[in-house]
PDB file of C-alpha atoms in Angstrom:
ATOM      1  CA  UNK A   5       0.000   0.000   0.000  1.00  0.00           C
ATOM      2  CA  UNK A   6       1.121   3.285  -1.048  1.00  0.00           C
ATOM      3  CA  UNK A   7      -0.485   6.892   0.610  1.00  0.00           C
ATOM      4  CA  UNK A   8       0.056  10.646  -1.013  1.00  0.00           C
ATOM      5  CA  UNK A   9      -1.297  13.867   0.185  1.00  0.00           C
ATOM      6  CA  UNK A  10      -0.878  16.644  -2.574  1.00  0.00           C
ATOM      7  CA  UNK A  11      -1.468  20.216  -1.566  1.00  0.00           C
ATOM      8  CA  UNK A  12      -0.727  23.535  -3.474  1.00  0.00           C
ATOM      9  CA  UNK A  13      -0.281  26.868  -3.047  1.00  0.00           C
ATOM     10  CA  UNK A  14      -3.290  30.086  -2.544  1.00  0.00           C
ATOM     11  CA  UNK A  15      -5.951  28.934  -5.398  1.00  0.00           C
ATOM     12  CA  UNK A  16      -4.819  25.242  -5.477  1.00  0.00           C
ATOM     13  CA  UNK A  17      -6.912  22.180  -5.495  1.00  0.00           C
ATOM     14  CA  UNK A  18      -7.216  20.725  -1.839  1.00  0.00           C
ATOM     15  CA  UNK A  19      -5.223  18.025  -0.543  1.00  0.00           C
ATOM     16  CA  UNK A  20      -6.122  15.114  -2.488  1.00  0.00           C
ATOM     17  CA  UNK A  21      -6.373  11.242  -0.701  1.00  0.00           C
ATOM     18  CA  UNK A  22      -4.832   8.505  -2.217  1.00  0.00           C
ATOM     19  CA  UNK A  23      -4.197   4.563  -1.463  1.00  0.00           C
ATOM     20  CA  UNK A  24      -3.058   1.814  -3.490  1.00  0.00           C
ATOM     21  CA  UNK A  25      -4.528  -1.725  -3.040  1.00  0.00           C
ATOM     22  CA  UNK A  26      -2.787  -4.988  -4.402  1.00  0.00           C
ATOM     23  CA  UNK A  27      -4.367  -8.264  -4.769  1.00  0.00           C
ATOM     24  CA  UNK A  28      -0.883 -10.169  -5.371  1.00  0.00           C
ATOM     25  CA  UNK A  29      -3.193 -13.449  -5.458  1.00  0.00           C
ATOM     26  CA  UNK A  30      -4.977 -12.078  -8.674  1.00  0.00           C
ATOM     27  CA  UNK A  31      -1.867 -10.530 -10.409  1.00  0.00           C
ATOM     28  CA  UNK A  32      -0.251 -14.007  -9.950  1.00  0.00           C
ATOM     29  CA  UNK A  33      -2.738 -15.660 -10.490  1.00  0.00           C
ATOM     30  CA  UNK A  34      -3.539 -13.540 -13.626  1.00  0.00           C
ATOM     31  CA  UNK A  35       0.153 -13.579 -15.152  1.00  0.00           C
ATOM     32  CA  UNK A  36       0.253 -17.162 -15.073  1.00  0.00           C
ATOM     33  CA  UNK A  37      -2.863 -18.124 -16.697  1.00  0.00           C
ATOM     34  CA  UNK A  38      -2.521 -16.147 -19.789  1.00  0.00           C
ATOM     35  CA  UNK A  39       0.926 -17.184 -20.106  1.00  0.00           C
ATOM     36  CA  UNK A  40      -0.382 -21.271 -19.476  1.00  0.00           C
ATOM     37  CA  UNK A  41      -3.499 -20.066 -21.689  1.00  0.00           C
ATOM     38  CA  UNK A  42      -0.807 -18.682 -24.727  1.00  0.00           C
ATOM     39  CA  UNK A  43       1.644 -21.571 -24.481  1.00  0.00           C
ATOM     40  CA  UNK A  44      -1.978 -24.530 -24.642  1.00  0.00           C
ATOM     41  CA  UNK A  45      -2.979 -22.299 -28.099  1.00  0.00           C
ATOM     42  CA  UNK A  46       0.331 -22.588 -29.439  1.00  0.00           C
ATOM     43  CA  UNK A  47       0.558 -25.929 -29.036  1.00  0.00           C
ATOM     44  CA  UNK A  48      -3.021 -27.365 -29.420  1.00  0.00           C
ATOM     45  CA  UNK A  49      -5.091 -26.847 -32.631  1.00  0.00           C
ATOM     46  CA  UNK A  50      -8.399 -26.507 -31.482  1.00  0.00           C
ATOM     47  CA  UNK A  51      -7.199 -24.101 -28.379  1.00  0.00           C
ATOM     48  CA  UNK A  52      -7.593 -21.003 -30.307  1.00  0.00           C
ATOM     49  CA  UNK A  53     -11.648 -21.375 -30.482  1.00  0.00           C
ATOM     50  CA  UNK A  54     -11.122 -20.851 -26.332  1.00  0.00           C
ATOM     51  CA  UNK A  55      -7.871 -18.903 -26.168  1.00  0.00           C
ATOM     52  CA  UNK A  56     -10.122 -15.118 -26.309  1.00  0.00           C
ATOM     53  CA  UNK A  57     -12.402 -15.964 -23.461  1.00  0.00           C
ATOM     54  CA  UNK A  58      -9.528 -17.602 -21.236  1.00  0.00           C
ATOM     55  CA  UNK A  59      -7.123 -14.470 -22.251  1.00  0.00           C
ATOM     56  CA  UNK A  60      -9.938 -11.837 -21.123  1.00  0.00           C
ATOM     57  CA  UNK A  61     -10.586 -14.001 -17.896  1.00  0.00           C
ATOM     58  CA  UNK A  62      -6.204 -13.636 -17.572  1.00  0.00           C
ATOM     59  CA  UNK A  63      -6.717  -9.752 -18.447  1.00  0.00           C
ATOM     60  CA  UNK A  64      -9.312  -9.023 -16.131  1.00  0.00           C
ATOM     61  CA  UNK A  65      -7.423 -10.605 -13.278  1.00  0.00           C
ATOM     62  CA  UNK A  66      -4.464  -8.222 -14.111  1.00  0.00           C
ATOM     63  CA  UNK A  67      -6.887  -5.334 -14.924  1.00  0.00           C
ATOM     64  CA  UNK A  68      -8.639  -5.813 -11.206  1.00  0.00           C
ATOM     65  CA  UNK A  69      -5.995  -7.030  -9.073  1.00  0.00           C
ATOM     66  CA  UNK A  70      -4.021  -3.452  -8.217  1.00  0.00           C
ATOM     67  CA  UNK A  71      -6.437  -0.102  -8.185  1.00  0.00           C
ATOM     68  CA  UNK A  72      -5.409   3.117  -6.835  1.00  0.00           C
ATOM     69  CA  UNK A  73      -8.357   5.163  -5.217  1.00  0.00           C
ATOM     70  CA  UNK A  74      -7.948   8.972  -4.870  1.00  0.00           C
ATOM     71  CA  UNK A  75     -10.450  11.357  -3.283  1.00  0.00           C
ATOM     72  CA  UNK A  76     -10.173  15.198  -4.167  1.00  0.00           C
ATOM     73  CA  UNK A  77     -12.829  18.355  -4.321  1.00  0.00           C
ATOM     74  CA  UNK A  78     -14.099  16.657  -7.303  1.00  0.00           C
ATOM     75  CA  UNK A  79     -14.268  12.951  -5.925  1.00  0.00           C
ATOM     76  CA  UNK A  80     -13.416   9.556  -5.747  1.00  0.00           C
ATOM     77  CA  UNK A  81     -11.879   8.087  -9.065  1.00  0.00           C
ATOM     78  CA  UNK A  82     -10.940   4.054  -8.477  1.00  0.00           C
ATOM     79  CA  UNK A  83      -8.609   3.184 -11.300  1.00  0.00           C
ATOM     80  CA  UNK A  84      -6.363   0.361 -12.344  1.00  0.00           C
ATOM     81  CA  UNK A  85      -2.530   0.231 -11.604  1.00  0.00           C
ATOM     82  CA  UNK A  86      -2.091  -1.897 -14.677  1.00  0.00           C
ATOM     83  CA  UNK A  87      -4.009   0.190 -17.109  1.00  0.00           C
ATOM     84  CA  UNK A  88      -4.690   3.532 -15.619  1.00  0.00           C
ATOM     85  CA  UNK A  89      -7.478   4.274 -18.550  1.00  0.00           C
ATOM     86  CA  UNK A  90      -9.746   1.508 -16.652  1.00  0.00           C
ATOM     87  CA  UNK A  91     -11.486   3.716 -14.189  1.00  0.00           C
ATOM     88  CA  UNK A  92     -14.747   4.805 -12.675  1.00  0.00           C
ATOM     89  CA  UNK A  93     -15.306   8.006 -11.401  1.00  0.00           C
ATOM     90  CA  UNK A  94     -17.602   9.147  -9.248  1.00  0.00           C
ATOM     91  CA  UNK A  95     -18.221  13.084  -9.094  1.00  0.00           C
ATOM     92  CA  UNK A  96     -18.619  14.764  -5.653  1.00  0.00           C
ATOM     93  CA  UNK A  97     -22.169  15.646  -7.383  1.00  0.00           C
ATOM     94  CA  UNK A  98     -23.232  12.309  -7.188  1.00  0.00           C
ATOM     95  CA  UNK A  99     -22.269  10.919  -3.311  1.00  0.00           C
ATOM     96  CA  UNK A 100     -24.865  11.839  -1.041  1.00  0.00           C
ATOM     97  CA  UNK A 101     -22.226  10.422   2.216  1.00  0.00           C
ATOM     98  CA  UNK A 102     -19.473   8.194   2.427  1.00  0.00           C
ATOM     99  CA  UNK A 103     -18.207   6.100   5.777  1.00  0.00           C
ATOM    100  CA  UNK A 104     -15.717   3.516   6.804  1.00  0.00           C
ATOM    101  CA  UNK A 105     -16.868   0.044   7.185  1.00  0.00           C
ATOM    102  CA  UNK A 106     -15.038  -3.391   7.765  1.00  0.00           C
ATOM    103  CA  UNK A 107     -15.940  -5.915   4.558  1.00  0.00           C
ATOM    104  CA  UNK A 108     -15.551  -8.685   3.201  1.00  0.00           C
ATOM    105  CA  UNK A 109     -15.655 -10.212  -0.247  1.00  0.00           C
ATOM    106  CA  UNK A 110     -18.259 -12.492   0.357  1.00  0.00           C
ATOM    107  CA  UNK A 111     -20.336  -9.390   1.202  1.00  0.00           C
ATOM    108  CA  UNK A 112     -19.675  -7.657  -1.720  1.00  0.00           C
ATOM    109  CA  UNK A 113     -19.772 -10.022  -4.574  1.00  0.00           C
ATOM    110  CA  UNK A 114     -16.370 -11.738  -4.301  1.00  0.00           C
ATOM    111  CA  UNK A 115     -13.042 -10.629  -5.216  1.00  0.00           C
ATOM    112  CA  UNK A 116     -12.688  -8.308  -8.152  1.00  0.00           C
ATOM    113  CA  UNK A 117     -15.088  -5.471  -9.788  1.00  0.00           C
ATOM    114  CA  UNK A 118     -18.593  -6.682  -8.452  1.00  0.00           C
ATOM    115  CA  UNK A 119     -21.778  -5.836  -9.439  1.00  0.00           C
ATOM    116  CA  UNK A 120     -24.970  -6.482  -7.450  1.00  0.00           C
ATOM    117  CA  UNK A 121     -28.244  -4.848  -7.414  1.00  0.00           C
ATOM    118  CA  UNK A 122     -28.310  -1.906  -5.623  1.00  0.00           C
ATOM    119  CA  UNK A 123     -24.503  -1.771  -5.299  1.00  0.00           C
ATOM    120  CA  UNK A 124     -21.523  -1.773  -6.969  1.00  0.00           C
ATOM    121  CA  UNK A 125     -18.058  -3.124  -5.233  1.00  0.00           C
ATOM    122  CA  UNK A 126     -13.749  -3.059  -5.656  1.00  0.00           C
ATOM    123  CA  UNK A 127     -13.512  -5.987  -3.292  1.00  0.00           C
ATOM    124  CA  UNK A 128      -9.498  -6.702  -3.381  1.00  0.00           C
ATOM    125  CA  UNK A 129      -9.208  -7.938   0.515  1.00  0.00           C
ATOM    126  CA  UNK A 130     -11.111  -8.257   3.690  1.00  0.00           C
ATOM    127  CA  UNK A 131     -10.897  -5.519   6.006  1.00  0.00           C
ATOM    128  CA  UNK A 132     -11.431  -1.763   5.455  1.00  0.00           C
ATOM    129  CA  UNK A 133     -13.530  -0.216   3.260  1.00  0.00           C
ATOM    130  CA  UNK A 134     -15.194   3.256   1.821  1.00  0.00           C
ATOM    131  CA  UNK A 135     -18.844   3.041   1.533  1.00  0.00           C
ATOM    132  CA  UNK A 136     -20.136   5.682  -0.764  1.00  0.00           C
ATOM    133  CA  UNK A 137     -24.289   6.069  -0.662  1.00  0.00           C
ATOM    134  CA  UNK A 138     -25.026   7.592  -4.415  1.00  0.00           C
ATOM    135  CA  UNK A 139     -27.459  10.401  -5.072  1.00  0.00           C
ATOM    136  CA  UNK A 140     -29.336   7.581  -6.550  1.00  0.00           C
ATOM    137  CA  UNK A 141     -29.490   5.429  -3.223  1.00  0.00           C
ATOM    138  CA  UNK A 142     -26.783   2.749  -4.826  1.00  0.00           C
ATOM    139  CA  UNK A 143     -23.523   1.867  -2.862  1.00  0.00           C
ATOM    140  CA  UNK A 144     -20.409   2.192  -4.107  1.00  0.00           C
ATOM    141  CA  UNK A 145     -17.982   0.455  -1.997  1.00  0.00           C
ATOM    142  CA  UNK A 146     -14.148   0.131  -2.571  1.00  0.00           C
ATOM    143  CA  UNK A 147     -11.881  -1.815  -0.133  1.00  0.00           C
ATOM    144  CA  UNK A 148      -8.977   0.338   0.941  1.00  0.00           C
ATOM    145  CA  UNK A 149      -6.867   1.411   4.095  1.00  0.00           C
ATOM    146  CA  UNK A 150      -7.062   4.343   5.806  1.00  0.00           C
ATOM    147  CA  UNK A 151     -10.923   4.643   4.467  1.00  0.00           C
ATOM    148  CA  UNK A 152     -11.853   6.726   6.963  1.00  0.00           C
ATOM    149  CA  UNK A 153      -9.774   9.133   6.347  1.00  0.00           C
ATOM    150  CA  UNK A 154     -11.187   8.917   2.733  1.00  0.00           C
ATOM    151  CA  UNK A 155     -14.446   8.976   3.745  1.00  0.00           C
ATOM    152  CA  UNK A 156     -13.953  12.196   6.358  1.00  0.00           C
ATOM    153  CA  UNK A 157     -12.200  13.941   2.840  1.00  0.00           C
ATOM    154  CA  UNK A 158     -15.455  13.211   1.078  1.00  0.00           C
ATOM    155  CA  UNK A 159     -18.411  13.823   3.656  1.00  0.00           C
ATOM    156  CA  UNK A 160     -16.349  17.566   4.210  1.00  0.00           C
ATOM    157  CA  UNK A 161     -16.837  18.271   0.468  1.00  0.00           C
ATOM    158  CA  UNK A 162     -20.300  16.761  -0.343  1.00  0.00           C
ATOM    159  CA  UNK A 163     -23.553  19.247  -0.344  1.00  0.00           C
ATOM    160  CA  UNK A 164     -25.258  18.727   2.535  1.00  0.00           C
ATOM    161  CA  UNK A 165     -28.520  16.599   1.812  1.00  0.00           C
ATOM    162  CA  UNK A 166     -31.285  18.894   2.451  1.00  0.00           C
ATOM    163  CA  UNK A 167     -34.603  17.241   4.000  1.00  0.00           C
TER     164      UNK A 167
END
């Protein structure tokens, strides 16, 4: 796990939040399947008919398994270490309040990018996790040290919800 606090100078964006979470099971895991999935299609005929789902079930592993999360005045943006350009974003806009919440995969979906009604899920590790209630009463929940912190960061910026 990596942590960064970025500040500036008068007119700056606030201090942004940011963790790193690694799944070493699913990068392993992930690195060694597409290179057992490349060397069966090189060496068996009929392999290639299978060789695109098994190589996206090896990329998705590798995609999944190491996201960094940031929080700034705009919001939370989850992306992938691997390939940066895989992200979601949520905008500040769109989280009604955020906490810190002890998870586990089995209550979010499993390991990986989960979806489930109502709620959508990062679920790398037991342990802690930011809980984001949407605008549109989904959850998006992302597990990550420190979340409180991250959640604190986010609850200070958010509108507050007028009744």
């Amino acid at each position: 796990m990596s942590s960064s606090v970025q500040g500036g100078g008068p007119g700056a964006e606030a201090a942004a939040w940011s963790r790193t979470v690694v799944a070493g099971w699913m990068l392993g895991l992930g690195a060694a399947s597409g290179v057992g999935f490349l060397a069966v299609a090189l060496l068996v005929d009929d392999a290639w008919s299978v060789f695109p789902v098994l190589l996206v079930a090896s990329a998705a592993l590798l995609i999944t398994g190491a996201v960094r999360v940031t929080v700034t005045a705009r919001g939370v943006t989850v992306h992938s270490v691997l390939l940066p350009l895989v992200r979601r974003r949520i905008p500040l806009s769109r989280i009604r309040h955020a906490w810190a919440k002890q998870s586990r995969p089995g209550e979010l979906g499993g390991w990986g990018y989960r979806w489930m009604p109502g709620q959508t899920a990062v679920s790398l590790r037991a342990g802690d996790a930011l809980w984001l209630e949407l605008t549109s009463g989904k959850h998006f929940v992302v597990t990550v040290d420190d979340a409180a912190n991250a959640a604190a960061r986010v609850n200070s910026s958010v509108a507050p919800v007028k009744e």
